[in-house]
């Protein structure tokens, strides 16, 4: 090889010279940006009164804040300039939650999957500074006294099945997680009035960006607008995204109650007109979500506190029918139906009575039950997350978990887009978020809808079948494990896996 | 990421034929190697050893070699309005973009020792996108921090690219020019990374084109080339004709006979003193409509190569 090289060098002097010349000149190549920077600032100078952001999150509720917090705590997205638009006073940082404040009747049951995501972005430590209640047991039973089932975290080798946290605590923790991240974001304490996403004219400097007009009359531009503005989403409406939904002729009463014993179990009892759930929220408090007919709800909202507490205790234990009998050994009553396989480690758990309620600790709030699902989650420069994309009834406590799932998925997709230099408002990128979340949410909604239909109607004598289903769930271990992992946010397709 | 194993396979296919030891000091002697290889592996007559001083300057020499293929360029000029229509004729490029950019990001972050967690890892580096078309690749590169020059032989493409880039202050810094790789070589321009994606199948002389790409790459720089594999013809009749050619691309956008195989690409790059370090394939899943990086280079492939410095 050296031999060939040496021989060739002799008659290629001119080539060497030209090569050297090439090398010397390389530093002389003009940097394209140098003389353009000037041009740029001139061109955009007249628009400095309209701030330009990478992401504008409309709605700083729990889900919008989860997105902001996740973006701020992810390496590739923390440098994005994020705007949060919401007139909600809870976003003013002066507002601190005090231990002695009465518990908020609006609580969420967060799943282990959500807890893990909160931990990843450093927000869970703030939740732990406030009132919260982990629960490791769940007891579901039926007013007929024919069946019950108990779920245990041990069944799926977990410490907990979930954690009940007041919404204001979740919200505050996300805000703290955001404030303590090293990132740039601006909160606009206004409402969104209108939005334009169609490029006005290609000659305007931000022509291709979305333009938002706020309630104070000011405007801003963003590459991506995220609608996290709840079930009556203005963003969804302005983006022309339609949705499909239906109302159930049922309402839910939500309130906080106090009891004497400590509670580490989530309780749910099916009554003739719908289920009642008692969720521990810590400090001898629990949260009630009770579904019933609209007539019953207005009646129970207006009755005296004493009467209402009495009604609650009847609904949770003493009224409607007998307590189911604990199965200790021998064949369970519906073994012929369920073909029982008794290996679930909690199969021997005895039936327990729910804690006796002594006092009402909040006002009673009534909500109509409805299901609503957006037909699309994205359009050019717009994505919708949380209740803006889907609302479910509070029955299974999945609403906000679905929203958190959306927020983390969108945050991940934005991060992937940044990694490959995409325009983060590009529809093809946002479609990836949609295709990740839509099937998951639709499955969850179908299950909740089915659940609703199966359990809110009094089947009369057919209740025996429903009770059999409980017995089945109680004794068929793999099925039961699936149900728990589904409810704890780990599995996408319960029962079919 | 394509396995070293695959590359070894390609090398073992090319090396015995070439019988070429890795040339040394190529970077400081580009012209020399160029001629060394021309002499060894082409029919071109060796420069006369008798008259080294009177050899014409390389510039005029290069001018005569043009990579322009007029028929191909006309096809692109005809559909230049549709560059940014994600559902238009360039849909495959739009769909493939995130995938190929992921490959580019990971290889170039490694190459230049940049933090892959940085939002703008290519800050301070000069890239040229040869055959940039409407700027589908140039814009993301600019967002990733690179100082980008985009060049295309079709004036209309450059106009479209400029108009689109001006919509975003970050991309409006891209320097778009209607020129060719050869002309830039004449101007003695150098870049840290030279990218020519989905271009080589449209040029007149791929080997000459690669030499120009090499000459544009600075010492220690990187070259990235992607193209369609000629050997995918069988595959083409099945899914690709339906999904790729007939539905998306106007008939005749690609002339199958001008495609290269990965082996051929490695070979002509080697002759241009560029060594392929890694190769990856892109496979299209018609069910999800997504492309993904794979070891399968039988359809569409990308090569990351370095300019030889020793
Ligand atoms: C009675 C009830 C009980 C529930 N119980 C549970 C439960 O146990 N577990 C569970 O997981 N989920 C539960 N949910 C569901 C859960 O509360 C919601 O899914 C969750 O609050 C959705 O959060 P979000 O951030 O998407 O929307 P929201 O919490 O509705 O927040 C929307 C935000 O957008 C702002 N906004 C609205 N319009 C505009 C505008 N034009 N401009 C600017 N800002 C705007 C609002 O001020 C608000 O801050 C329950 C819901 C109800 C109604
Ligand atoms: C298939 S497009 C690829 C565009 C772009 N590189 C991408 O991958 O998104 C090929 C482009 O190469 C341009 N082109 C073809 N031959 C060329 C040449 N010899 N020099 C410069 N550009 C050329 C065409 O005009 C066309 O825009």
XYZ file of C-alpha atoms in Angstrom, chain A residues 78-457:
380
model
C -38.211 21.302 29.421
C -36.843 24.096 27.229
C -40.169 24.590 25.470
C -41.940 27.804 26.158
C -45.278 26.760 27.628
C -48.310 28.963 28.248
C -51.096 27.904 30.582
C -54.377 29.713 30.039
C -56.951 29.459 32.816
C -58.729 31.997 34.981
C -59.022 29.436 37.789
C -57.753 31.126 40.991
C -56.242 27.819 42.160
C -53.399 28.562 39.750
C -52.311 31.583 41.768
C -49.349 30.309 43.697
C -50.252 32.039 46.962
C -52.987 29.521 47.598
C -51.584 26.909 49.994
C -53.458 23.887 51.320
C -53.499 23.698 55.103
C -53.680 20.429 57.007
C -56.665 21.606 59.035
C -58.678 22.586 55.936
C -61.747 20.388 55.582
C -61.335 17.669 52.955
C -62.465 18.523 49.444
C -65.467 16.405 48.395
C -63.898 16.067 44.941
C -61.394 13.260 45.161
C -59.728 10.955 42.686
C -58.686 7.370 43.031
C -55.313 7.310 41.388
C -54.049 4.017 40.093
C -50.562 2.607 40.692
C -49.788 3.441 37.035
C -50.619 7.107 37.652
C -48.614 7.094 40.895
C -45.578 5.794 39.006
C -45.902 8.573 36.414
C -46.239 11.211 39.149
C -43.105 9.833 40.787
C -41.229 10.010 37.474
C -41.878 13.710 37.176
C -41.200 14.401 40.829
C -44.742 15.410 41.793
C -45.675 12.510 44.061
C -43.566 13.787 46.965
C -45.857 16.828 47.157
C -48.924 14.575 47.280
C -47.373 12.713 50.185
C -47.013 15.976 52.120
C -50.808 16.258 52.168
C -53.756 14.103 53.138
C -53.978 10.990 50.998
C -55.007 7.399 51.598
C -53.545 4.299 50.070
C -55.867 1.327 50.089
C -54.893 -2.261 49.650
C -58.325 -3.861 49.812
C -61.538 -3.507 47.898
C -64.810 -5.135 48.872
C -67.683 -5.261 46.409
C -71.042 -6.717 47.338
C -74.690 -6.700 46.512
C -77.769 -5.721 48.517
C -79.366 -9.136 48.020
C -76.799 -10.665 50.342
C -76.108 -13.409 47.841
C -72.523 -12.611 47.017
C -69.486 -10.502 47.692
C -65.946 -10.321 46.506
C -62.768 -8.956 47.977
C -59.777 -7.760 46.050
C -56.415 -7.588 47.672
C -53.229 -5.865 46.537
C -51.418 -9.065 47.497
C -53.276 -10.859 44.706
C -51.276 -8.979 42.123
C -48.099 -8.731 44.206
C -48.588 -5.049 44.827
C -48.407 -2.975 47.972
C -51.497 -0.975 47.167
C -54.463 -1.032 44.826
C -54.520 2.709 44.544
C -54.523 5.937 46.436
C -57.352 8.342 47.071
C -56.301 11.972 46.880
C -58.366 15.139 46.985
C -58.415 16.849 43.601
C -57.062 20.065 45.079
C -54.069 18.132 46.463
C -53.328 16.565 43.089
C -53.680 19.946 41.438
C -51.470 21.704 43.971
C -48.801 18.986 43.744
C -48.634 19.310 39.983
C -48.315 23.069 40.325
C -45.429 22.594 42.789
C -43.821 20.067 40.444
C -44.039 22.660 37.704
C -42.765 25.574 39.769
C -39.774 23.612 40.995
C -38.715 22.452 37.552
C -36.115 24.423 35.711
C -38.296 25.396 32.786
C -40.046 28.298 31.187
C -43.786 28.685 31.461
C -46.223 31.520 31.742
C -49.674 31.446 33.278
C -52.296 33.698 31.725
C -55.170 34.202 34.167
C -57.790 34.576 31.471
C -60.201 32.490 29.499
C -59.803 31.540 25.897
C -62.250 33.382 23.675
C -61.332 32.395 20.155
C -58.756 30.547 18.119
C -57.553 30.567 14.502
C -55.543 27.651 13.221
C -55.773 28.240 9.494
C -52.726 30.025 8.133
C -53.931 33.540 7.398
C -51.358 34.374 4.771
C -47.966 32.870 4.257
C -46.354 36.281 4.343
C -47.177 37.026 7.977
C -44.371 36.006 10.306
C -46.382 33.553 12.398
C -48.845 32.776 9.659
C -48.706 29.052 10.163
C -49.078 29.149 13.951
C -52.329 29.042 15.888
C -53.561 32.377 17.148
C -55.422 32.530 20.454
C -57.503 35.419 21.698
C -57.982 35.720 25.439
C -60.794 37.256 27.459
C -58.687 40.358 28.202
C -58.513 41.082 24.488
C -54.864 40.073 24.102
C -53.628 37.521 21.603
C -50.823 35.013 21.535
C -49.423 32.535 19.062
C -48.582 28.888 19.623
C -47.218 26.002 17.606
C -49.475 23.634 19.487
C -52.701 24.351 21.360
C -53.747 21.725 23.890
C -57.378 21.724 24.951
C -57.409 20.578 28.583
C -60.437 22.723 29.301
C -62.785 20.093 30.626
C -66.031 18.602 29.407
C -67.355 21.852 27.934
C -64.120 22.377 26.019
C -64.000 25.602 24.052
C -60.911 24.379 22.197
C -62.751 21.284 21.018
C -65.599 23.450 19.799
C -63.331 25.983 18.064
C -61.352 23.199 16.377
C -64.606 21.783 15.047
C -64.134 18.445 16.787
C -67.449 16.676 17.268
C -68.240 14.146 19.941
C -70.633 11.343 20.663
C -72.299 11.016 24.006
C -75.313 10.074 25.975
C -76.782 10.832 29.364
C -77.964 8.253 31.831
C -81.099 9.098 33.712
C -79.050 8.909 36.856
C -77.287 11.309 39.158
C -74.450 10.881 41.590
C -74.238 12.468 45.020
C -70.688 13.209 46.114
C -69.685 14.185 49.630
C -67.133 13.622 52.371
C -68.025 11.772 55.559
C -66.384 10.985 58.857
C -66.260 7.677 60.713
C -64.665 6.426 63.920
C -62.412 3.656 62.636
C -59.533 4.119 60.243
C -60.245 2.854 56.764
C -57.840 1.222 54.286
C -60.402 -0.404 52.069
C -62.461 0.814 49.111
C -66.068 -0.289 49.467
C -68.715 -0.621 46.853
C -72.248 -1.940 47.317
C -74.775 -2.395 44.580
C -78.246 -1.164 45.493
C -81.441 -1.444 43.456
C -80.967 1.970 41.810
C -77.199 2.070 41.522
C -73.967 1.572 43.431
C -72.672 3.441 46.443
C -68.920 3.698 46.968
C -66.979 4.640 50.082
C -63.360 5.576 49.455
C -60.835 6.225 52.242
C -59.237 9.647 52.041
C -57.234 9.527 55.285
C -57.680 10.962 58.799
C -60.930 9.049 59.477
C -62.520 10.644 56.437
C -64.000 8.889 53.458
C -65.558 10.004 50.231
C -69.008 8.935 49.043
C -70.035 8.519 45.411
C -73.638 7.353 45.324
C -75.516 6.804 42.100
C -79.328 6.990 42.079
C -82.334 8.240 40.156
C -82.651 12.054 39.692
C -85.708 12.162 42.021
C -83.881 10.361 44.783
C -80.881 12.635 44.405
C -82.819 15.867 44.795
C -84.621 14.389 47.773
C -81.409 13.213 49.427
C -79.636 16.485 48.743
C -82.300 18.498 50.532
C -82.969 16.226 53.525
C -81.411 17.033 56.900
C -77.837 16.016 57.607
C -78.922 13.586 60.266
C -81.390 11.891 57.957
C -78.813 11.731 55.191
C -76.216 10.064 57.442
C -78.893 7.563 58.414
C -79.592 6.901 54.707
C -75.885 6.411 54.078
C -75.534 3.832 56.819
C -78.556 1.979 55.483
C -77.107 2.064 51.983
C -73.709 0.852 53.117
C -74.816 -1.812 55.526
C -78.083 -2.096 57.366
C -80.692 -1.425 54.712
C -82.073 -3.108 51.574
C -81.083 -6.674 52.392
C -78.953 -8.989 54.493
C -75.171 -9.025 54.670
C -73.692 -11.780 52.532
C -72.407 -14.770 54.454
C -68.669 -15.243 54.555
C -67.451 -18.342 52.837
C -64.942 -20.146 54.956
C -64.562 -23.548 53.448
C -66.438 -26.019 51.349
C -67.967 -25.294 47.986
C -69.178 -21.755 47.531
C -72.869 -21.337 46.790
C -72.480 -20.858 43.079
C -69.793 -23.386 42.346
C -71.994 -24.974 39.718
C -72.020 -21.710 37.818
C -68.485 -20.570 38.260
C -66.629 -23.830 38.034
C -64.592 -22.549 40.914
C -60.882 -22.571 41.117
C -60.109 -21.482 44.625
C -56.544 -20.345 44.503
C -56.882 -16.600 44.929
C -54.919 -15.801 48.019
C -57.659 -13.583 49.367
C -60.406 -16.126 48.738
C -60.640 -16.768 52.429
C -61.026 -13.128 53.308
C -64.157 -12.719 55.310
C -66.957 -10.356 54.531
C -66.603 -7.193 56.544
C -69.118 -4.486 57.299
C -68.294 -1.003 56.022
C -67.286 1.570 58.661
C -70.212 3.276 60.343
C -70.600 6.883 59.304
C -70.941 9.370 62.107
C -70.967 12.736 60.391
C -71.191 14.560 57.116
C -67.961 16.500 56.504
C -68.810 18.478 53.379
C -71.717 19.758 51.362
C -73.559 17.292 49.115
C -72.913 17.790 45.396
C -75.124 16.311 42.703
C -73.852 15.454 39.216
C -75.738 13.943 36.297
C -74.073 10.844 34.860
C -73.063 10.984 31.266
C -70.599 9.526 28.828
C -69.057 11.596 26.094
C -66.281 10.867 23.662
C -64.655 13.116 21.056
C -64.565 11.639 17.583
C -61.036 12.965 17.085
C -58.346 13.948 19.569
C -56.311 16.046 17.174
C -56.503 18.443 14.288
C -53.802 20.673 12.833
C -52.024 22.461 15.721
C -54.633 21.231 18.220
C -54.829 18.262 20.576
C -57.416 17.652 23.269
C -56.786 15.759 26.497
C -58.670 14.771 29.638
C -62.342 15.573 30.037
C -62.173 17.687 26.868
C -61.714 14.403 24.985
C -63.847 12.114 27.143
C -66.037 12.231 30.180
C -67.124 9.155 32.061
C -69.311 8.720 35.075
C -67.533 8.697 38.417
C -68.477 5.093 39.090
C -65.102 3.468 38.740
C -62.967 6.490 39.529
C -61.271 6.218 36.153
C -62.009 9.692 34.781
C -58.906 11.519 35.770
C -56.682 8.478 35.312
C -57.700 8.395 31.679
C -56.887 12.097 31.489
C -53.471 11.602 33.099
C -52.845 8.812 30.602
C -53.585 11.299 27.809
C -51.311 13.951 29.291
C -48.343 11.608 29.620
C -48.879 10.144 26.187
C -49.034 13.575 24.567
C -45.962 14.677 26.491
C -44.085 11.610 25.236
C -45.189 12.194 21.647
C -44.107 15.860 21.808
C -40.752 14.730 23.151
C -40.371 12.231 20.323
C -41.257 14.976 17.867
C -38.633 17.326 19.317
C -36.048 14.547 19.065
C -36.473 14.367 15.316
C -36.952 18.088 14.740
C -40.671 17.902 13.923
C -42.977 20.863 14.031
C -44.857 19.904 17.211
C -48.159 21.120 15.797
C -47.940 18.776 12.818
C -51.032 16.651 12.463
C -49.067 13.485 11.673
C -47.307 13.782 15.032
C -50.496 14.515 16.972
C -52.177 11.566 15.299
C -49.665 9.345 17.058
C -51.006 10.564 20.377
C -54.544 9.908 19.191
C -53.794 6.403 18.014
C -52.116 5.583 21.301
C -54.892 6.882 23.537
C -58.129 6.457 21.662
C -58.314 2.646 21.747
C -57.380 2.611 25.431
C -60.027 5.172 26.311
C -62.702 3.604 24.148
C -62.136 0.231 25.802
C -62.362 1.781 29.223
C -65.534 3.635 28.300
C -67.174 0.558 26.867
C -66.436 -1.325 30.050
C -67.738 1.479 32.241
C -70.849 1.745 30.103
C -71.438 -1.985 30.344
C -70.809 -1.858 34.041
C -73.293 0.960 34.387
C -75.965 -0.890 32.469
C -75.412 -4.154 34.293
C -75.480 -2.709 37.762
C -77.798 0.237 37.735
C -80.859 -1.768 36.856
